[in-house]
Short mmCIF file of C-alpha atoms and ligand atoms in Angstrom, two decimals:
data_model
loop_
_atom_site.label_atom_id
_atom_site.label_comp_id
_atom_site.label_asym_id
_atom_site.label_seq_id
_atom_site.Cartn_x
_atom_site.Cartn_y
_atom_site.Cartn_z
CA MET A 1 39.90 -16.94 4.59
CA SER A 2 37.44 -14.15 3.37
CA GLU A 3 35.23 -12.37 5.31
CA ALA A 4 31.79 -14.21 4.68
CA ARG A 5 29.42 -13.16 1.32
CA LEU A 6 26.21 -11.58 3.23
CA ILE A 7 22.41 -12.57 1.02
CA ASP A 8 21.11 -9.17 0.85
CA GLY A 9 17.72 -10.02 1.59
CA LYS A 10 16.61 -6.26 0.34
CA ALA A 11 16.82 -7.04 -2.82
CA PHE A 12 15.96 -9.71 -2.98
CA ALA A 13 12.68 -8.92 -1.80
CA VAL A 14 12.75 -5.59 -4.18
CA ASP A 15 13.32 -8.27 -7.36
CA LEU A 16 10.48 -11.34 -5.82
CA ARG A 17 8.02 -7.38 -5.52
CA ALA A 18 9.18 -7.32 -8.61
CA ARG A 19 8.11 -10.43 -10.56
CA VAL A 20 4.51 -10.69 -7.94
CA ARG A 21 3.78 -7.28 -9.93
CA GLU A 22 3.72 -9.02 -12.51
CA GLY A 23 2.05 -11.99 -12.03
CA VAL A 24 -1.02 -9.68 -11.02
CA ALA A 25 -0.81 -7.83 -14.09
CA GLY A 26 -1.14 -10.95 -15.74
CA LEU A 27 -2.96 -12.43 -14.03
CA VAL A 28 -5.03 -8.66 -14.30
CA ALA A 29 -5.09 -8.61 -18.03
CA GLY A 30 -5.79 -12.40 -18.31
CA LYS A 31 -8.40 -13.45 -16.65
CA GLY A 32 -9.65 -9.73 -15.44
CA VAL A 33 -8.93 -11.59 -11.56
CA LYS A 34 -7.37 -7.75 -8.69
CA PRO A 35 -5.69 -10.62 -6.25
CA GLY A 36 -7.05 -9.12 -2.38
CA LEU A 37 -5.57 -8.74 0.51
CA ALA A 38 -7.72 -7.79 3.79
CA THR A 39 -5.92 -7.65 6.69
CA VAL A 40 -7.37 -7.63 10.35
CA LEU A 41 -6.33 -6.24 12.90
CA VAL A 42 -7.58 -6.16 16.91
CA GLY A 43 -7.20 -3.71 19.84
CA ALA A 44 -3.97 -1.11 19.28
CA ASP A 45 -0.38 -2.93 19.49
CA PRO A 46 2.32 -0.01 18.36
CA ALA A 47 4.60 -3.16 16.53
CA SER A 48 1.16 -4.52 14.70
CA GLN A 49 0.20 -1.15 13.12
CA VAL A 50 3.33 -0.56 12.20
CA TYR A 51 3.19 -4.47 10.13
CA VAL A 52 -0.75 -4.20 9.62
CA ARG A 53 0.18 -0.95 7.67
CA SER A 54 3.18 -2.37 6.22
CA LYS A 55 1.57 -5.66 4.46
CA GLY A 56 -1.97 -2.37 3.10
CA LYS A 57 0.37 -0.67 1.67
CA ALA A 58 3.18 -3.55 -0.02
CA ALA A 59 -0.12 -5.13 -1.42
CA ALA A 60 -1.93 -1.84 -3.50
CA GLU A 61 2.05 -1.20 -4.51
CA LEU A 62 2.19 -3.95 -6.29
CA GLY A 63 -1.07 -3.74 -7.46
CA MET A 64 -3.64 -5.87 -4.91
CA VAL A 65 -7.01 -4.33 -3.34
CA SER A 66 -6.36 -4.07 0.06
CA PHE A 67 -8.90 -4.29 3.36
CA ASP A 68 -8.04 -3.15 5.66
CA HIS A 69 -11.06 -4.42 9.08
CA ARG A 70 -9.73 -2.56 13.07
CA LEU A 71 -11.28 -4.12 14.99
CA PRO A 72 -11.26 -2.78 18.68
CA GLU A 73 -9.53 -4.55 21.79
CA GLU A 74 -12.32 -5.53 23.58
CA THR A 75 -14.07 -6.99 19.85
CA THR A 76 -14.93 -11.06 21.33
CA GLU A 77 -14.01 -13.81 19.67
CA ALA A 78 -17.65 -14.74 18.08
CA GLU A 79 -17.58 -11.65 16.22
CA LEU A 80 -14.06 -12.12 14.98
CA LEU A 81 -15.34 -14.99 13.65
CA GLN A 82 -17.95 -13.41 12.71
CA LEU A 83 -15.42 -11.29 10.73
CA VAL A 84 -13.13 -13.83 9.33
CA ALA A 85 -16.85 -16.09 7.67
CA THR A 86 -17.49 -13.05 5.45
CA LEU A 87 -13.98 -12.89 4.15
CA ASN A 88 -14.86 -16.41 4.02
CA GLN A 89 -16.86 -15.41 1.70
CA ASP A 90 -16.15 -12.79 -0.20
CA PRO A 91 -14.69 -13.94 -3.58
CA ARG A 92 -12.84 -10.38 -3.73
CA ILE A 93 -10.68 -11.57 -0.76
CA HIS A 94 -7.57 -14.45 -2.01
CA GLY A 95 -5.86 -13.64 1.46
CA ILE A 96 -7.25 -12.93 5.20
CA LEU A 97 -4.01 -12.80 7.27
CA VAL A 98 -5.23 -11.78 11.32
CA GLN A 99 -2.63 -10.49 12.39
CA LEU A 100 -1.15 -11.39 15.54
CA PRO A 101 -0.55 -11.78 18.60
CA LEU A 102 -4.75 -11.89 18.85
CA PRO A 103 -5.91 -10.36 22.89
CA LYS A 104 -5.81 -12.75 25.57
CA HIS A 105 -9.86 -12.64 25.76
CA ILE A 106 -9.34 -14.28 22.21
CA HIS A 107 -8.24 -17.76 20.82
CA THR A 108 -6.10 -18.18 18.40
CA GLU A 109 -6.02 -21.31 17.16
CA ARG A 110 -9.73 -20.81 16.99
CA VAL A 111 -9.66 -17.93 14.37
CA LEU A 112 -6.81 -19.82 12.47
CA LEU A 113 -8.95 -22.61 12.62
CA ALA A 114 -11.67 -20.37 10.62
CA ILE A 115 -10.11 -18.96 7.81
CA HIS A 116 -10.41 -21.25 4.59
CA PRO A 117 -7.46 -22.74 3.51
CA ASP A 118 -7.24 -21.71 0.92
CA LYS A 119 -7.35 -18.34 2.00
CA ASP A 120 -4.56 -18.66 4.67
CA VAL A 121 -1.89 -16.68 3.49
CA ASP A 122 0.03 -16.54 6.10
CA GLY A 123 0.18 -20.44 6.65
CA PHE A 124 -0.85 -21.13 9.70
CA HIS A 125 -4.14 -22.64 9.55
CA PRO A 126 -2.96 -26.28 10.64
CA ILE A 127 -4.56 -28.36 7.48
CA ASN A 128 -1.63 -26.50 5.53
CA VAL A 129 0.73 -26.60 8.65
CA GLY A 130 -0.26 -30.52 7.98
CA ARG A 131 0.72 -29.83 3.97
CA LEU A 132 4.21 -28.72 4.57
CA GLY A 133 5.01 -31.63 7.32
CA SER A 134 3.60 -34.09 4.90
CA ILE A 135 6.00 -32.79 1.28
CA ALA A 136 7.75 -35.39 -0.38
CA SER A 137 11.08 -34.96 -1.28
CA GLY A 138 11.32 -31.98 -4.08
CA ALA A 139 6.87 -32.13 -4.57
CA PRO A 140 5.54 -27.68 -5.56
CA LEU A 141 4.19 -26.01 -2.52
CA ASP A 142 1.34 -25.70 -3.59
CA PHE A 143 -0.12 -24.33 -0.76
CA PRO A 144 0.21 -21.19 1.47
CA VAL A 145 3.48 -21.76 3.40
CA PRO A 146 4.86 -19.64 6.53
CA CYS A 147 6.47 -16.50 5.16
CA THR A 148 9.20 -16.09 7.01
CA PRO A 149 10.46 -19.64 6.29
CA LEU A 150 9.25 -19.59 3.37
CA GLY A 151 11.52 -16.11 2.62
CA CYS A 152 14.32 -17.73 4.41
CA SER A 153 14.13 -20.95 2.07
CA MET A 154 13.82 -18.72 -1.32
CA LEU A 155 17.29 -16.94 0.66
CA LEU A 156 19.82 -20.11 1.01
CA ALA A 157 18.35 -21.78 -2.74
CA ASP A 158 19.45 -18.38 -3.96
CA ALA A 159 22.94 -18.08 -2.27
CA LEU A 160 23.50 -22.44 -2.42
CA GLY A 161 21.54 -23.36 -5.17
CA ALA A 162 20.92 -27.36 -4.27
CA LEU A 163 20.91 -28.05 -0.15
CA GLY A 164 20.43 -32.05 -1.77
CA GLY A 165 23.21 -33.63 1.11
CA LYS A 166 23.37 -30.38 3.24
CA THR A 167 23.63 -30.81 7.16
CA ALA A 168 21.11 -27.96 8.55
CA VAL A 169 21.06 -27.09 12.16
CA VAL A 170 18.54 -24.62 12.41
CA VAL A 171 17.76 -23.79 16.11
CA GLY A 172 14.34 -22.98 17.57
CA ARG A 173 11.63 -24.74 17.32
CA SER A 174 8.76 -22.45 16.73
CA THR A 175 5.69 -23.16 14.59
CA LEU A 176 5.90 -19.44 13.21
CA VAL A 177 9.66 -20.04 12.06
CA GLY A 178 11.70 -23.04 13.36
CA ARG A 179 9.67 -26.59 12.23
CA PRO A 180 8.63 -25.18 9.37
CA VAL A 181 11.91 -24.12 8.23
CA ALA A 182 13.16 -27.15 8.99
CA GLN A 183 10.27 -28.65 6.86
CA LEU A 184 11.53 -26.92 3.90
CA LEU A 185 15.02 -28.05 4.18
CA LEU A 186 13.95 -31.38 4.65
CA ARG A 187 11.72 -30.85 1.09
CA ALA A 188 14.46 -30.33 0.18
CA ASP A 189 17.24 -33.21 1.41
CA CYS A 190 19.04 -31.68 3.92
CA THR A 191 19.43 -33.92 6.67
CA VAL A 192 17.96 -31.22 9.40
CA THR A 193 18.44 -31.47 13.16
CA ILE A 194 16.11 -28.73 15.31
CA ALA A 195 16.88 -27.73 19.09
CA HIS A 196 16.03 -25.76 21.57
CA SER A 197 16.71 -24.18 24.33
CA ARG A 198 16.32 -28.11 26.81
CA THR A 199 19.42 -28.77 24.33
CA ARG A 200 22.69 -30.32 25.66
CA ASP A 201 25.88 -28.44 23.73
CA LEU A 202 25.12 -26.34 21.08
CA PRO A 203 27.62 -25.16 19.68
CA ALA A 204 28.89 -28.45 19.15
CA LEU A 205 25.65 -28.83 17.39
CA CYS A 206 25.99 -26.04 15.50
CA ARG A 207 29.51 -26.04 14.53
CA GLY A 208 28.64 -29.82 12.27
CA ALA A 209 25.69 -27.66 10.00
CA ASP A 210 26.43 -26.75 6.27
CA ILE A 211 22.85 -24.20 6.38
CA LEU A 212 22.59 -22.93 9.86
CA VAL A 213 19.47 -21.46 11.18
CA ALA A 214 19.21 -19.16 14.18
CA ALA A 215 14.62 -18.51 15.45
CA ILE A 216 15.93 -18.00 18.17
CA GLY A 217 14.75 -14.22 19.80
CA LYS A 218 17.94 -14.38 22.63
CA PRO A 219 20.53 -11.43 21.02
CA GLU A 220 24.08 -12.81 19.82
CA LEU A 221 23.60 -16.06 21.18
CA VAL A 222 25.53 -18.07 18.67
CA ARG A 223 29.13 -17.08 18.49
CA GLY A 224 32.00 -17.52 15.89
CA ASP A 225 32.88 -20.65 17.01
CA TRP A 226 30.05 -21.97 16.70
CA ILE A 227 30.30 -22.12 12.72
CA LYS A 228 31.75 -24.02 10.90
CA PRO A 229 33.78 -22.64 8.28
CA GLY A 230 32.45 -22.09 5.38
CA ALA A 231 28.16 -22.94 6.15
CA ALA A 232 25.49 -20.49 5.39
CA VAL A 233 24.60 -18.36 8.31
CA VAL A 234 20.81 -17.58 7.90
CA ASP A 235 19.53 -15.41 11.46
CA VAL A 236 16.75 -14.96 11.51
CA GLY A 237 16.84 -13.08 14.33
CA ILE A 238 15.21 -9.95 15.67
CA ASN A 239 16.04 -8.06 19.02
CA ARG A 240 16.45 -4.87 19.72
CA ILE A 241 18.71 -4.19 22.50
CA PRO A 242 20.99 -0.98 23.96
CA ASP A 243 23.36 1.26 22.09
CA GLY A 244 24.07 3.92 24.89
CA GLY A 245 23.52 7.51 25.54
CA GLY A 246 19.43 5.58 25.63
CA LYS A 247 20.04 4.64 22.01
CA THR A 248 19.10 1.37 20.91
CA LYS A 249 19.22 -1.04 17.73
CA LEU A 250 18.24 -4.05 16.33
CA VAL A 251 20.92 -7.03 16.08
CA GLY A 252 20.08 -10.86 15.22
CA ASP A 253 20.36 -14.07 17.37
CA VAL A 254 24.29 -14.20 16.11
CA ALA A 255 26.76 -11.88 16.84
CA PHE A 256 27.54 -10.61 13.67
CA GLU A 257 31.02 -9.64 12.88
CA GLU A 258 32.11 -13.30 14.21
CA ALA A 259 30.16 -14.86 12.26
CA LEU A 260 31.59 -12.40 9.24
CA GLN A 261 35.36 -13.59 9.65
CA VAL A 262 33.57 -18.09 9.42
CA ALA A 263 30.80 -18.34 8.04
CA GLY A 264 30.93 -18.86 3.78
CA HIS A 265 27.41 -16.71 3.66
CA LEU A 266 25.07 -15.01 6.36
CA THR A 267 22.30 -12.75 6.47
CA PRO A 268 22.47 -9.16 8.22
CA VAL A 269 20.52 -7.79 11.11
CA PRO A 270 18.69 -5.80 9.10
CA GLY A 271 17.99 -6.58 5.64
CA GLY A 272 18.79 -9.70 5.63
CA VAL A 273 15.49 -11.79 6.43
CA GLY A 274 12.93 -9.02 7.20
CA PRO A 275 12.01 -7.63 4.66
CA MET A 276 11.01 -11.09 2.97
CA THR A 277 8.58 -11.30 5.13
CA VAL A 278 6.04 -8.57 3.84
CA ALA A 279 7.49 -10.17 -0.23
CA CYS A 280 6.28 -13.77 0.95
CA LEU A 281 3.13 -12.73 1.74
CA MET A 282 2.47 -11.12 -1.33
CA TYR A 283 3.51 -14.01 -3.65
CA ASN A 284 0.95 -15.81 -0.97
CA THR A 285 -1.63 -14.06 -2.13
CA LEU A 286 -0.86 -13.90 -5.82
CA GLN A 287 -0.36 -18.15 -5.60
CA GLU A 288 -4.17 -18.48 -4.07
CA ALA A 289 -5.25 -15.82 -6.57
CA ARG A 290 -4.36 -17.52 -9.14
CA ARG A 291 -5.47 -21.11 -7.62
CA LYS A 292 -8.79 -19.25 -7.68
CA VAL A 293 -9.44 -18.97 -11.15
CA GLY A 294 -8.13 -22.18 -11.69
CA LEU A 295 -4.29 -21.50 -13.01
CA PRO A 296 -1.82 -24.16 -11.93
CA PHE A 297 1.41 -23.26 -9.11
CA ALA A 298 3.92 -21.63 -10.63
CA ALA A 299 7.11 -20.17 -8.67
CA ILE A 300 8.12 -16.77 -9.46
P1 NAP B 401 10.06 -17.99 19.84
O1 NAP B 401 8.68 -18.82 19.44
O2 NAP B 401 10.08 -17.45 20.69
O3 NAP B 401 11.04 -19.55 20.55
C1 NAP B 401 12.05 -19.55 20.55
C2 NAP B 401 12.69 -20.07 20.17
O4 NAP B 401 14.22 -20.92 20.39
C3 NAP B 401 11.87 -21.51 20.60
O5 NAP B 401 11.93 -22.61 20.26
C4 NAP B 401 13.23 -21.71 22.58
O6 NAP B 401 13.09 -23.07 22.76
C5 NAP B 401 14.37 -21.69 21.06
N1 NAP B 401 15.40 -21.39 22.53
C6 NAP B 401 15.10 -19.94 22.88
N2 NAP B 401 16.47 -19.69 23.85
C7 NAP B 401 17.21 -20.92 23.33
C8 NAP B 401 19.10 -21.21 24.18
N3 NAP B 401 19.12 -20.40 25.01
N4 NAP B 401 19.29 -22.47 22.99
C9 NAP B 401 18.41 -23.14 22.04
N5 NAP B 401 16.64 -22.50 22.01
C10 NAP B 401 16.54 -21.57 22.54
O7 NAP B 401 9.87 -17.29 18.67
P2 NAP B 401 10.30 -17.57 17.78
O8 NAP B 401 8.83 -16.90 16.96
O9 NAP B 401 10.20 -18.85 16.68
O10 NAP B 401 11.06 -16.01 16.41
C11 NAP B 401 12.43 -16.16 17.30
C12 NAP B 401 13.18 -14.66 16.24
O11 NAP B 401 12.81 -15.27 15.30
C13 NAP B 401 13.21 -13.37 17.17
O12 NAP B 401 13.84 -12.68 17.33
C14 NAP B 401 11.74 -13.05 16.39
O13 NAP B 401 11.53 -11.42 16.53
C15 NAP B 401 12.61 -13.13 15.32
N6 NAP B 401 11.22 -13.28 13.67
C16 NAP B 401 11.62 -12.76 12.78
C17 NAP B 401 10.92 -12.37 11.33
C18 NAP B 401 11.45 -11.67 10.20
O14 NAP B 401 10.40 -11.19 9.98
N7 NAP B 401 12.45 -11.27 10.10
C19 NAP B 401 9.69 -13.47 11.95
C20 NAP B 401 9.30 -14.20 12.77
C21 NAP B 401 10.20 -13.94 14.18
P3 NAP B 401 11.59 -23.39 23.39
O15 NAP B 401 10.98 -23.95 22.15
O16 NAP B 401 12.29 -25.13 24.01
O17 NAP B 401 11.78 -22.75 24.17
#
């Protein structure tokens, strides 16, 4: 069997960003509205600082306005909720992103609940979680959907075309990734199984999948002989492991070289799902800005 076709998430994300840039330009020209994204970072976690910076930069590159709020680690929950309330009211802002994880003294659920559902561009508000959980087959995604799962579903649709009738196994049941991916695949008429750390005989389950999504956080857990020949494999995992000589490298949740010999399509790590997350955040922000001025949902 020939090697799997690599799903180039980096190239897809560049293309999606270009489409968002066009959408932003159209909104500015047609309605005089510039989409605005507010990012909120509490504390000084280095990884979170990098993520927030890249999101603000991407927004500016696409012609959006970015509002960057950096709060000290000792910020109280009440102070953060006050800021969220102010951002909810601000008509210049169409998307609010509170970078997770928050410091331990702040209840994440209370903060996510405080974000107006129409500005919840991460798609984590319970209203949006419920909208995705109850979506009908093929219905439009006219509300914010979590960015990484949305990216996975876009890549799969692009690589495979119609997904209807395919058997999908999603390994991982987090609210951030596994569950929303599963719901998006169900909306696309796949037959979906969600697996997790208590699943029995995971390799056998995975071997039945036409589409296998790994969102586990365990380096190279999924081996080549877990994969059905010709299956599409989406590797969401980002794991840093030692690479000898004090160096480290990034690997996914799938043993890449083994998977390459068996799968039909495969996302690499890095360069697969990763670049889609920020691009989908920009997509969500544009969609919410369009909605605010009464434009219908449009897949771009
Ligand atoms: P998470 O919240 O830790 O969830 C991991 C899931 O994997 C859980 O449901 C867990 O099961 C399951 N699991 C753990 N060990 C397992 C095993 N041995 N067999 C089967 N299932 C197992 O992680 P997450 O936030 O969903 O993230 C998953 C991975 O995606 C991480 O590597 C993360 O860095 C990466 N990620 C990437 C992006 C991106 O932009 N590409 C975005 C977000 C996350 P239980 O529920 O039973 O514990």
